[in-house]
């Protein structure tokens, strides 16, 4: 595991953190699972009980709420991993599920409990099951 300057991992003995890269000034809460080859940028906050498997890249300034689950195998256990990208400034609310092969755009907001089944563009709010772009404010 490569951890950047100023990054704090709360109770690492209560988490499973593989051979990944975590940037500077991140806050990783306890009871998280971060797999091998995951890349996490700078100033990222990962709340408790989140699951981030191999193939996920999280850019700078992203918020991952509690119990967020990323998946990386569309038809498990196929062993055919898909990559997922969360772009700069995105925010995922509590208990969001992200299916494999998804890109979440810059500054996108994903509402709590959403299931993200397709790419989310930049600067939108998406919520629901499946997640859809929310037109209101």
Tab-separated table of N, CA, C and O in Angstrom:
chain	number	residue	atom	x	y	z
A	1	UNK	N	0.857	-1.173	0.000
A	1	UNK	CA	0.000	0.000	0.000
A	1	UNK	C	0.899	1.231	0.000
A	1	UNK	O	1.834	1.324	0.777
A	2	UNK	N	0.573	2.165	-0.878
A	2	UNK	CA	1.287	3.440	-0.944
A	2	UNK	C	0.329	4.516	-0.462
A	2	UNK	O	-0.745	4.710	-1.045
A	3	UNK	N	0.695	5.215	0.625
A	3	UNK	CA	-0.175	6.206	1.236
A	3	UNK	C	0.506	7.567	1.198
A	3	UNK	O	1.668	7.706	1.580
A	4	UNK	N	-0.242	8.574	0.750
A	4	UNK	CA	0.298	9.918	0.608
A	4	UNK	C	0.451	10.659	1.920
A	4	UNK	O	-0.014	10.237	2.981
A	5	UNK	N	1.082	11.815	1.826
A	5	UNK	CA	1.351	12.686	2.967
A	5	UNK	C	0.040	13.224	3.523
A	5	UNK	O	-0.840	13.664	2.782
A	6	UNK	N	-0.108	13.193	4.837
A	6	UNK	CA	-1.273	13.746	5.504
A	6	UNK	C	-2.513	12.865	5.469
A	6	UNK	O	-3.565	13.268	5.954
A	7	UNK	N	-2.402	11.688	4.905
A	7	UNK	CA	-3.555	10.783	4.846
A	7	UNK	C	-3.732	10.084	6.184
A	7	UNK	O	-2.768	9.657	6.802
A	8	UNK	N	-4.972	9.986	6.624
A	8	UNK	CA	-5.303	9.344	7.892
A	8	UNK	C	-6.196	8.141	7.619
A	8	UNK	O	-7.220	8.254	6.938
A	9	UNK	N	-5.784	6.973	8.117
A	9	UNK	CA	-6.596	5.759	8.028
A	9	UNK	C	-7.010	5.406	9.456
A	9	UNK	O	-6.180	5.041	10.275
A	10	UNK	N	-8.304	5.555	9.751
A	10	UNK	CA	-8.795	5.263	11.088
A	10	UNK	C	-8.843	3.755	11.295
A	10	UNK	O	-9.421	3.036	10.481
A	11	UNK	N	-8.259	3.308	12.360
A	11	UNK	CA	-8.270	1.898	12.768
A	11	UNK	C	-7.990	0.951	11.603
A	11	UNK	O	-8.850	0.144	11.220
A	12	UNK	N	-6.798	1.019	11.019
A	12	UNK	CA	-6.484	0.154	9.870
A	12	UNK	C	-6.609	-1.333	10.197
A	12	UNK	O	-6.855	-2.139	9.295
A	13	UNK	N	-6.494	-1.687	11.455
A	13	UNK	CA	-6.633	-3.094	11.834
A	13	UNK	C	-8.066	-3.599	11.664
A	13	UNK	O	-8.323	-4.799	11.666
A	14	UNK	N	-9.020	-2.668	11.484
A	14	UNK	CA	-10.420	-3.038	11.283
A	14	UNK	C	-10.825	-2.970	9.808
A	14	UNK	O	-12.004	-3.084	9.486
A	15	UNK	N	-9.862	-2.752	8.939
A	15	UNK	CA	-10.120	-2.640	7.502
A	15	UNK	C	-9.285	-3.662	6.744
A	15	UNK	O	-8.352	-4.242	7.277
A	16	UNK	N	-9.632	-3.845	5.466
A	16	UNK	CA	-8.853	-4.698	4.577
A	16	UNK	C	-8.390	-3.807	3.432
A	16	UNK	O	-9.175	-3.490	2.535
A	17	UNK	N	-7.137	-3.390	3.484
A	17	UNK	CA	-6.601	-2.479	2.480
A	17	UNK	C	-5.461	-3.185	1.760
A	17	UNK	O	-4.450	-3.532	2.362
A	18	UNK	N	-5.657	-3.418	0.460
A	18	UNK	CA	-4.694	-4.163	-0.337
A	18	UNK	C	-3.565	-3.292	-0.863
A	18	UNK	O	-3.311	-2.195	-0.379
A	19	UNK	N	-2.907	-3.806	-1.877
A	19	UNK	CA	-1.798	-3.099	-2.527
A	19	UNK	C	-2.379	-2.052	-3.474
A	19	UNK	O	-2.558	-2.287	-4.651
A	20	UNK	N	-2.687	-0.896	-2.902
A	20	UNK	CA	-3.340	0.180	-3.631
A	20	UNK	C	-2.548	1.468	-3.477
A	20	UNK	O	-1.560	1.506	-2.745
A	21	UNK	N	-2.995	2.518	-4.157
A	21	UNK	CA	-2.392	3.836	-4.022
A	21	UNK	C	-3.436	4.791	-3.463
A	21	UNK	O	-4.522	4.918	-4.032
A	22	UNK	N	-3.088	5.444	-2.358
A	22	UNK	CA	-3.970	6.427	-1.739
A	22	UNK	C	-3.205	7.742	-1.690
A	22	UNK	O	-2.090	7.794	-1.179
A	23	UNK	N	-3.788	8.808	-2.224
A	23	UNK	CA	-3.127	10.095	-2.346
A	23	UNK	C	-2.953	10.842	-1.040
A	23	UNK	O	-3.156	10.314	0.056
A	24	UNK	N	-2.596	12.112	-1.173
A	24	UNK	CA	-2.347	12.989	-0.034
A	24	UNK	C	-3.651	13.478	0.587
A	24	UNK	O	-4.659	13.665	-0.096
A	25	UNK	N	-3.596	13.715	1.902
A	25	UNK	CA	-4.679	14.356	2.658
A	25	UNK	C	-6.025	13.653	2.531
A	25	UNK	O	-7.070	14.296	2.491
A	26	UNK	N	-6.006	12.326	2.456
A	26	UNK	CA	-7.243	11.547	2.405
A	26	UNK	C	-7.663	11.148	3.812
A	26	UNK	O	-6.840	11.085	4.726
A	27	UNK	N	-8.937	10.851	3.964
A	27	UNK	CA	-9.474	10.333	5.221
A	27	UNK	C	-10.180	9.020	4.890
A	27	UNK	O	-11.182	9.011	4.186
A	28	UNK	N	-9.620	7.930	5.395
A	28	UNK	CA	-10.170	6.597	5.168
A	28	UNK	C	-10.681	6.086	6.510
A	28	UNK	O	-9.902	5.871	7.436
A	29	UNK	N	-11.980	5.922	6.618
A	29	UNK	CA	-12.559	5.495	7.889
A	29	UNK	C	-12.430	3.988	8.075
A	29	UNK	O	-12.041	3.270	7.165
A	30	UNK	N	-12.749	3.522	9.255
A	30	UNK	CA	-12.583	2.102	9.581
A	30	UNK	C	-13.605	1.239	8.853
A	30	UNK	O	-14.602	1.727	8.324
A	31	UNK	N	-13.345	-0.050	8.843
A	31	UNK	CA	-14.228	-1.063	8.267
A	31	UNK	C	-14.430	-0.893	6.763
A	31	UNK	O	-15.515	-1.155	6.248
A	32	UNK	N	-13.388	-0.446	6.060
A	32	UNK	CA	-13.470	-0.360	4.604
A	32	UNK	C	-12.695	-1.504	3.974
A	32	UNK	O	-11.821	-2.097	4.603
A	33	UNK	N	-13.029	-1.817	2.732
A	33	UNK	CA	-12.323	-2.830	1.954
A	33	UNK	C	-11.863	-2.145	0.684
A	33	UNK	O	-12.684	-1.691	-0.115
A	34	UNK	N	-10.543	-2.017	0.539
A	34	UNK	CA	-9.953	-1.408	-0.650
A	34	UNK	C	-9.029	-2.444	-1.262
A	34	UNK	O	-8.065	-2.871	-0.638
A	35	UNK	N	-9.340	-2.858	-2.481
A	35	UNK	CA	-8.612	-3.942	-3.128
A	35	UNK	C	-7.291	-3.539	-3.743
A	35	UNK	O	-6.927	-2.353	-3.790
A	36	UNK	N	-6.583	-4.542	-4.229
A	36	UNK	CA	-5.328	-4.323	-4.935
A	36	UNK	C	-5.588	-3.488	-6.189
A	36	UNK	O	-6.649	-3.574	-6.801
A	37	UNK	N	-4.587	-2.710	-6.562
A	37	UNK	CA	-4.602	-1.908	-7.791
A	37	UNK	C	-5.654	-0.809	-7.816
A	37	UNK	O	-5.900	-0.223	-8.873
A	38	UNK	N	-6.285	-0.501	-6.701
A	38	UNK	CA	-7.191	0.642	-6.620
A	38	UNK	C	-6.336	1.900	-6.546
A	38	UNK	O	-5.297	1.917	-5.889
A	39	UNK	N	-6.796	2.947	-7.221
A	39	UNK	CA	-6.094	4.230	-7.175
A	39	UNK	C	-7.042	5.278	-6.624
A	39	UNK	O	-8.136	5.487	-7.170
A	40	UNK	N	-6.616	5.928	-5.543
A	40	UNK	CA	-7.410	6.970	-4.901
A	40	UNK	C	-6.589	8.256	-4.927
A	40	UNK	O	-5.435	8.268	-4.490
A	41	UNK	N	-7.178	9.331	-5.431
A	41	UNK	CA	-6.487	10.608	-5.568
A	41	UNK	C	-6.312	11.337	-4.246
A	41	UNK	O	-6.442	10.768	-3.161
A	42	UNK	N	-6.050	12.625	-4.329
A	42	UNK	CA	-5.822	13.482	-3.165
A	42	UNK	C	-7.142	14.021	-2.620
A	42	UNK	O	-8.105	14.215	-3.360
A	43	UNK	N	-7.165	14.270	-1.316
A	43	UNK	CA	-8.300	14.912	-0.641
A	43	UNK	C	-9.598	14.117	-0.800
A	43	UNK	O	-10.671	14.689	-0.978
A	44	UNK	N	-9.501	12.808	-0.758
A	44	UNK	CA	-10.666	11.929	-0.880
A	44	UNK	C	-11.075	11.464	0.509
A	44	UNK	O	-10.228	11.149	1.344
A	45	UNK	N	-12.372	11.416	0.741
A	45	UNK	CA	-12.896	10.908	2.009
A	45	UNK	C	-13.710	9.649	1.717
A	45	UNK	O	-14.636	9.680	0.902
A	46	UNK	N	-13.333	8.542	2.366
A	46	UNK	CA	-14.045	7.270	2.229
A	46	UNK	C	-14.631	6.930	3.593
A	46	UNK	O	-13.892	6.690	4.547
A	47	UNK	N	-15.939	6.906	3.677
A	47	UNK	CA	-16.628	6.629	4.931
A	47	UNK	C	-16.650	5.128	5.239
A	47	UNK	O	-16.383	4.295	4.371
A	48	UNK	N	-17.032	4.808	6.458
A	48	UNK	CA	-17.013	3.442	6.983
A	48	UNK	C	-17.856	2.475	6.152
A	48	UNK	O	-18.867	2.847	5.569
A	49	UNK	N	-17.409	1.224	6.120
A	49	UNK	CA	-18.101	0.081	5.519
A	49	UNK	C	-18.210	0.164	3.995
A	49	UNK	O	-19.045	-0.513	3.399
A	50	UNK	N	-17.365	0.962	3.354
A	50	UNK	CA	-17.366	1.030	1.890
A	50	UNK	C	-16.526	-0.104	1.310
A	50	UNK	O	-15.588	-0.578	1.936
A	51	UNK	N	-16.881	-0.522	0.089
A	51	UNK	CA	-16.213	-1.625	-0.601
A	51	UNK	C	-15.728	-1.125	-1.953
A	51	UNK	O	-16.538	-0.741	-2.803
A	52	UNK	N	-14.390	-1.133	-2.138
A	52	UNK	CA	-13.784	-0.617	-3.362
A	52	UNK	C	-12.843	-1.692	-3.914
A	52	UNK	O	-11.711	-1.820	-3.461
A	53	UNK	N	-13.300	-2.492	-4.881
A	53	UNK	CA	-12.484	-3.599	-5.389
A	53	UNK	C	-11.518	-3.166	-6.489
A	53	UNK	O	-11.563	-2.040	-6.992
A	54	UNK	N	-10.683	-4.099	-6.889
A	54	UNK	CA	-9.744	-3.923	-7.992
A	54	UNK	C	-10.456	-3.334	-9.210
A	54	UNK	O	-11.586	-3.708	-9.519
A	55	UNK	N	-9.771	-2.399	-9.885
A	55	UNK	CA	-10.323	-1.810	-11.094
A	55	UNK	C	-10.998	-0.470	-10.900
A	55	UNK	O	-11.486	0.123	-11.862
A	56	UNK	N	-11.029	0.025	-9.672
A	56	UNK	CA	-11.676	1.317	-9.402
A	56	UNK	C	-10.605	2.396	-9.273
A	56	UNK	O	-9.613	2.222	-8.569
A	57	UNK	N	-10.839	3.518	-9.964
A	57	UNK	CA	-10.002	4.702	-9.824
A	57	UNK	C	-10.879	5.843	-9.345
A	57	UNK	O	-11.939	6.115	-9.924
A	58	UNK	N	-10.423	6.503	-8.283
A	58	UNK	CA	-11.144	7.628	-7.706
A	58	UNK	C	-10.219	8.836	-7.794
A	58	UNK	O	-9.124	8.817	-7.230
A	59	UNK	N	-10.657	9.867	-8.510
A	59	UNK	CA	-9.830	11.054	-8.682
A	59	UNK	C	-9.893	11.949	-7.437
A	59	UNK	O	-10.521	11.597	-6.438
A	60	UNK	N	-9.268	13.121	-7.514
A	60	UNK	CA	-9.151	14.052	-6.383
A	60	UNK	C	-10.506	14.605	-5.929
A	60	UNK	O	-11.441	14.740	-6.719
A	61	UNK	N	-10.550	14.961	-4.629
A	61	UNK	CA	-11.664	15.718	-4.037
A	61	UNK	C	-13.005	14.997	-4.112
A	61	UNK	O	-14.053	15.621	-4.249
A	62	UNK	N	-12.988	13.678	-4.017
A	62	UNK	CA	-14.211	12.872	-4.084
A	62	UNK	C	-14.652	12.490	-2.674
A	62	UNK	O	-13.825	12.220	-1.803
A	63	UNK	N	-15.967	12.453	-2.457
A	63	UNK	CA	-16.556	11.976	-1.208
A	63	UNK	C	-17.267	10.657	-1.485
A	63	UNK	O	-18.114	10.573	-2.371
A	64	UNK	N	-16.900	9.633	-0.714
A	64	UNK	CA	-17.534	8.314	-0.781
A	64	UNK	C	-18.249	8.105	0.549
A	64	UNK	O	-17.613	7.969	1.591
A	65	UNK	N	-19.565	8.110	0.528
A	65	UNK	CA	-20.345	7.984	1.752
A	65	UNK	C	-20.251	6.601	2.370
A	65	UNK	O	-19.665	5.680	1.803
A	66	UNK	N	-20.861	6.437	3.543
A	66	UNK	CA	-20.811	5.136	4.214
A	66	UNK	C	-21.557	4.064	3.418
A	66	UNK	O	-22.560	4.330	2.769
A	67	UNK	N	-20.995	2.869	3.457
A	67	UNK	CA	-21.594	1.681	2.830
A	67	UNK	C	-21.718	1.773	1.300
A	67	UNK	O	-22.563	1.095	0.711
A	68	UNK	N	-20.899	2.587	0.670
A	68	UNK	CA	-20.888	2.616	-0.792
A	68	UNK	C	-20.217	1.344	-1.292
A	68	UNK	O	-19.182	0.924	-0.769
A	69	UNK	N	-20.806	0.720	-2.317
A	69	UNK	CA	-20.283	-0.520	-2.869
A	69	UNK	C	-20.022	-0.358	-4.353
A	69	UNK	O	-20.931	-0.016	-5.122
A	70	UNK	N	-18.776	-0.594	-4.740
A	70	UNK	CA	-18.406	-0.667	-6.152
A	70	UNK	C	-18.326	-2.147	-6.508
A	70	UNK	O	-17.879	-2.963	-5.703
A	71	UNK	N	-18.743	-2.499	-7.720
A	71	UNK	CA	-18.609	-3.870	-8.188
A	71	UNK	C	-17.686	-3.871	-9.406
A	71	UNK	O	-17.549	-2.852	-10.079
A	72	UNK	N	-17.051	-4.987	-9.683
A	72	UNK	CA	-16.104	-5.017	-10.803
A	72	UNK	C	-16.278	-6.224	-11.720
A	72	UNK	O	-15.519	-6.401	-12.645
A	73	UNK	N	-17.277	-7.056	-11.485
A	73	UNK	CA	-17.498	-8.258	-12.293
A	73	UNK	C	-18.996	-8.327	-12.588
A	73	UNK	O	-19.800	-8.588	-11.691
A	74	UNK	N	-19.364	-8.079	-13.836
A	74	UNK	CA	-20.776	-8.005	-14.203
A	74	UNK	C	-21.514	-9.327	-14.017
A	74	UNK	O	-22.697	-9.352	-13.682
A	75	UNK	N	-20.805	-10.445	-14.248
A	75	UNK	CA	-21.416	-11.765	-14.110
A	75	UNK	C	-20.531	-12.646	-13.240
A	75	UNK	O	-19.895	-13.569	-13.735
A	76	UNK	N	-20.475	-12.386	-11.930
A	76	UNK	CA	-19.552	-13.128	-11.069
A	76	UNK	C	-19.906	-14.612	-11.019
A	76	UNK	O	-21.079	-14.952	-11.122
A	77	UNK	N	-18.944	-15.445	-10.869
A	77	UNK	CA	-17.506	-15.168	-10.812
A	77	UNK	C	-16.825	-15.362	-12.167
A	77	UNK	O	-16.058	-16.294	-12.353
A	78	UNK	N	-17.067	-14.475	-13.114
A	78	UNK	CA	-16.497	-14.631	-14.455
A	78	UNK	C	-14.995	-14.363	-14.471
A	78	UNK	O	-14.291	-14.871	-15.329
A	79	UNK	N	-14.516	-13.531	-13.541
A	79	UNK	CA	-13.105	-13.165	-13.520
A	79	UNK	C	-12.763	-12.128	-14.577
A	79	UNK	O	-11.599	-11.803	-14.772
A	80	UNK	N	-13.774	-11.596	-15.251
A	80	UNK	CA	-13.565	-10.543	-16.252
A	80	UNK	C	-13.838	-9.197	-15.588
A	80	UNK	O	-14.985	-8.753	-15.508
A	81	UNK	N	-12.776	-8.573	-15.082
A	81	UNK	CA	-12.913	-7.345	-14.318
A	81	UNK	C	-13.183	-6.162	-15.239
A	81	UNK	O	-12.583	-6.031	-16.295
A	82	UNK	N	-14.065	-5.296	-14.835
A	82	UNK	CA	-14.321	-4.038	-15.529
A	82	UNK	C	-13.760	-2.901	-14.688
A	82	UNK	O	-13.694	-2.995	-13.463
A	83	UNK	N	-13.366	-1.814	-15.350
A	83	UNK	CA	-12.827	-0.665	-14.628
A	83	UNK	C	-13.913	0.383	-14.418
A	83	UNK	O	-14.814	0.551	-15.249
A	84	UNK	N	-13.813	1.062	-13.310
A	84	UNK	CA	-14.750	2.116	-12.945
A	84	UNK	C	-13.949	3.360	-12.618
A	84	UNK	O	-12.896	3.280	-11.984
A	85	UNK	N	-14.474	4.523	-13.034
A	85	UNK	CA	-13.803	5.795	-12.790
A	85	UNK	C	-14.764	6.759	-12.123
A	85	UNK	O	-15.880	6.982	-12.614
A	86	UNK	N	-14.317	7.346	-10.999
A	86	UNK	CA	-15.052	8.416	-10.342
A	86	UNK	C	-14.207	9.673	-10.517
A	86	UNK	O	-13.097	9.753	-9.997
A	87	UNK	N	-14.738	10.637	-11.257
A	87	UNK	CA	-13.965	11.825	-11.603
A	87	UNK	C	-13.966	12.868	-10.488
A	87	UNK	O	-14.770	12.804	-9.549
A	88	UNK	N	-13.074	13.815	-10.649
A	88	UNK	CA	-12.793	14.842	-9.648
A	88	UNK	C	-14.058	15.528	-9.133
A	88	UNK	O	-14.929	15.917	-9.898
A	89	UNK	N	-14.124	15.647	-7.802
A	89	UNK	CA	-15.175	16.403	-7.147
A	89	UNK	C	-16.509	15.704	-7.013
A	89	UNK	O	-17.463	16.285	-6.498
A	90	UNK	N	-16.618	14.464	-7.457
A	90	UNK	CA	-17.889	13.742	-7.352
A	90	UNK	C	-18.193	13.405	-5.892
A	90	UNK	O	-17.297	13.348	-5.049
A	91	UNK	N	-19.463	13.177	-5.618
A	91	UNK	CA	-19.894	12.824	-4.271
A	91	UNK	C	-20.929	11.712	-4.365
A	91	UNK	O	-21.914	11.836	-5.097
A	92	UNK	N	-20.677	10.616	-3.633
A	92	UNK	CA	-21.587	9.477	-3.613
A	92	UNK	C	-22.173	9.348	-2.218
A	92	UNK	O	-21.440	9.180	-1.238
A	93	UNK	N	-23.489	9.437	-2.112
A	93	UNK	CA	-24.159	9.359	-0.824
A	93	UNK	C	-24.140	7.959	-0.235
A	93	UNK	O	-23.668	6.998	-0.850
A	94	UNK	N	-24.688	7.849	0.953
A	94	UNK	CA	-24.690	6.590	1.694
A	94	UNK	C	-25.356	5.472	0.899
A	94	UNK	O	-26.367	5.679	0.221
A	95	UNK	N	-24.768	4.295	0.958
A	95	UNK	CA	-25.320	3.059	0.397
A	95	UNK	C	-25.530	3.085	-1.115
A	95	UNK	O	-26.368	2.358	-1.637
A	96	UNK	N	-24.759	3.888	-1.823
A	96	UNK	CA	-24.799	3.862	-3.280
A	96	UNK	C	-24.135	2.572	-3.758
A	96	UNK	O	-23.132	2.135	-3.196
A	97	UNK	N	-24.672	1.954	-4.809
A	97	UNK	CA	-24.059	0.808	-5.465
A	97	UNK	C	-23.706	1.216	-6.885
A	97	UNK	O	-24.559	1.752	-7.605
A	98	UNK	N	-22.450	0.963	-7.271
A	98	UNK	CA	-21.975	1.308	-8.611
A	98	UNK	C	-21.641	0.014	-9.340
A	98	UNK	O	-20.764	-0.737	-8.907
A	99	UNK	N	-22.344	-0.242	-10.443
A	99	UNK	CA	-22.070	-1.436	-11.244
A	99	UNK	C	-20.737	-1.299	-11.974
A	99	UNK	O	-20.217	-0.194	-12.108
A	100	UNK	N	-20.178	-2.405	-12.480
A	100	UNK	CA	-18.861	-2.351	-13.113
A	100	UNK	C	-18.863	-1.577	-14.432
A	100	UNK	O	-19.871	-1.530	-15.135
A	101	UNK	N	-17.714	-0.975	-14.746
A	101	UNK	CA	-17.524	-0.313	-16.028
A	101	UNK	C	-18.135	1.065	-16.140
A	101	UNK	O	-18.286	1.593	-17.231
A	102	UNK	N	-18.463	1.673	-15.033
A	102	UNK	CA	-19.156	2.965	-14.998
A	102	UNK	C	-18.144	4.107	-14.866
A	102	UNK	O	-17.123	3.980	-14.201
A	103	UNK	N	-18.489	5.267	-15.457
A	103	UNK	CA	-17.767	6.508	-15.205
A	103	UNK	C	-18.745	7.493	-14.581
A	103	UNK	O	-19.841	7.714	-15.123
A	104	UNK	N	-18.354	8.049	-13.444
A	104	UNK	CA	-19.138	9.084	-12.777
A	104	UNK	C	-18.410	10.397	-13.013
A	104	UNK	O	-17.228	10.531	-12.684
A	105	UNK	N	-19.100	11.374	-13.591
A	105	UNK	CA	-18.489	12.609	-14.064
A	105	UNK	C	-18.006	13.557	-12.986
A	105	UNK	O	-18.340	13.428	-11.806
A	106	UNK	N	-17.239	14.555	-13.438
A	106	UNK	CA	-16.736	15.607	-12.557
A	106	UNK	C	-17.883	16.282	-11.815
A	106	UNK	O	-18.904	16.628	-12.434
A	107	UNK	N	-17.732	16.435	-10.525
A	107	UNK	CA	-18.685	17.153	-9.673
A	107	UNK	C	-20.094	16.574	-9.688
A	107	UNK	O	-21.032	17.248	-9.276
A	108	UNK	N	-20.273	15.347	-10.151
A	108	UNK	CA	-21.589	14.706	-10.112
A	108	UNK	C	-21.942	14.377	-8.665
A	108	UNK	O	-21.065	14.118	-7.834
A	109	UNK	N	-23.217	14.395	-8.368
A	109	UNK	CA	-23.729	14.042	-7.044
A	109	UNK	C	-24.656	12.848	-7.212
A	109	UNK	O	-25.595	12.897	-8.009
A	110	UNK	N	-24.395	11.787	-6.448
A	110	UNK	CA	-25.217	10.579	-6.508
A	110	UNK	C	-25.948	10.461	-5.177
A	110	UNK	O	-25.327	10.391	-4.114
A	111	UNK	N	-27.264	10.448	-5.229
A	111	UNK	CA	-28.087	10.417	-4.024
A	111	UNK	C	-27.994	9.100	-3.287
A	111	UNK	O	-27.761	8.036	-3.875
A	112	UNK	N	-28.218	9.166	-1.992
A	112	UNK	CA	-28.142	7.999	-1.123
A	112	UNK	C	-29.035	6.880	-1.635
A	112	UNK	O	-30.157	7.107	-2.079
A	113	UNK	N	-28.505	5.656	-1.613
A	113	UNK	CA	-29.257	4.472	-1.996
A	113	UNK	C	-29.381	4.231	-3.483
A	113	UNK	O	-29.982	3.239	-3.896
A	114	UNK	N	-28.811	5.099	-4.296
A	114	UNK	CA	-28.918	4.944	-5.748
A	114	UNK	C	-28.149	3.718	-6.218
A	114	UNK	O	-27.159	3.313	-5.601
A	115	UNK	N	-28.599	3.145	-7.331
A	115	UNK	CA	-27.880	2.077	-8.004
A	115	UNK	C	-27.483	2.616	-9.374
A	115	UNK	O	-28.339	2.882	-10.218
A	116	UNK	N	-26.178	2.815	-9.555
A	116	UNK	CA	-25.662	3.427	-10.778
A	116	UNK	C	-25.409	2.327	-11.798
A	116	UNK	O	-24.509	1.504	-11.620
A	117	UNK	N	-26.213	2.315	-12.872
A	117	UNK	CA	-26.153	1.264	-13.884
A	117	UNK	C	-25.595	1.759	-15.217
A	117	UNK	O	-25.393	0.962	-16.130
A	118	UNK	N	-25.412	3.078	-15.344
A	118	UNK	CA	-24.858	3.653	-16.570
A	118	UNK	C	-24.034	4.885	-16.217
A	118	UNK	O	-24.140	5.413	-15.107
A	119	UNK	N	-23.224	5.335	-17.162
A	119	UNK	CA	-22.371	6.497	-16.928
A	119	UNK	C	-23.191	7.709	-16.517
A	119	UNK	O	-24.310	7.916	-17.006
A	120	UNK	N	-22.590	8.509	-15.629
A	120	UNK	CA	-23.223	9.731	-15.139
A	120	UNK	C	-22.400	10.912	-15.643
A	120	UNK	O	-21.191	10.958	-15.407
A	121	UNK	N	-23.028	11.885	-16.332
A	121	UNK	CA	-22.274	13.019	-16.870
A	121	UNK	C	-21.756	13.954	-15.773
A	121	UNK	O	-22.140	13.855	-14.606
A	122	UNK	N	-20.919	14.893	-16.189
A	122	UNK	CA	-20.402	15.919	-15.285
A	122	UNK	C	-21.538	16.797	-14.757
A	122	UNK	O	-22.530	17.047	-15.460
A	123	UNK	N	-21.358	17.276	-13.515
A	123	UNK	CA	-22.179	18.354	-12.942
A	123	UNK	C	-23.677	18.074	-12.886
A	123	UNK	O	-24.482	18.983	-13.080
A	124	UNK	N	-24.072	16.830	-12.635
A	124	UNK	CA	-25.491	16.515	-12.498
A	124	UNK	C	-25.749	15.854	-11.143
A	124	UNK	O	-24.828	15.386	-10.477
A	125	UNK	N	-27.013	15.800	-10.785
A	125	UNK	CA	-27.457	15.043	-9.618
A	125	UNK	C	-28.207	13.830	-10.141
A	125	UNK	O	-29.088	13.963	-10.997
A	126	UNK	N	-27.858	12.650	-9.665
A	126	UNK	CA	-28.541	11.420	-10.068
A	126	UNK	C	-28.981	10.686	-8.814
A	126	UNK	O	-28.253	10.637	-7.818
A	127	UNK	N	-30.182	10.123	-8.867
A	127	UNK	CA	-30.674	9.376	-7.712
A	127	UNK	C	-31.667	8.322	-8.193
A	127	UNK	O	-32.109	8.341	-9.331
A	128	UNK	N	-31.995	7.398	-7.308
A	128	UNK	CA	-32.986	6.385	-7.601
A	128	UNK	C	-32.398	5.046	-8.002
A	128	UNK	O	-31.193	4.853	-8.041
A	129	UNK	N	-33.318	4.111	-8.269
A	129	UNK	CA	-32.944	2.752	-8.670
A	129	UNK	C	-33.732	2.416	-9.929
A	129	UNK	O	-34.948	2.272	-9.862
A	130	UNK	N	-33.065	2.368	-11.078
A	130	UNK	CA	-31.669	2.727	-11.300
A	130	UNK	C	-31.485	4.236	-11.240
A	130	UNK	O	-32.438	4.999	-11.437
A	131	UNK	N	-30.263	4.669	-11.017
A	131	UNK	CA	-29.979	6.094	-10.899
A	131	UNK	C	-30.341	6.822	-12.189
A	131	UNK	O	-30.008	6.369	-13.276
A	132	UNK	N	-31.041	7.927	-12.054
A	132	UNK	CA	-31.414	8.766	-13.199
A	132	UNK	C	-31.091	10.207	-12.838
A	132	UNK	O	-31.103	10.593	-11.664
A	133	UNK	N	-30.844	10.989	-13.866
A	133	UNK	CA	-30.509	12.400	-13.644
A	133	UNK	C	-31.743	13.112	-13.129
A	133	UNK	O	-32.839	12.971	-13.664
A	134	UNK	N	-31.540	13.868	-12.073
A	134	UNK	CA	-32.606	14.602	-11.410
A	134	UNK	C	-32.646	16.015	-11.993
A	134	UNK	O	-31.648	16.733	-11.951
A	135	UNK	N	-33.785	16.425	-12.541
A	135	UNK	CA	-33.873	17.703	-13.236
A	135	UNK	C	-34.057	18.890	-12.291
A	135	UNK	O	-33.712	20.013	-12.639
A	136	UNK	N	-34.592	18.659	-11.109
A	136	UNK	CA	-34.864	19.769	-10.187
A	136	UNK	C	-33.646	20.174	-9.396
A	136	UNK	O	-32.558	19.639	-9.550
A	137	UNK	N	-33.830	21.172	-8.553
A	137	UNK	CA	-32.723	21.650	-7.715
A	137	UNK	C	-32.759	20.987	-6.372
A	137	UNK	O	-33.677	20.725	-5.765
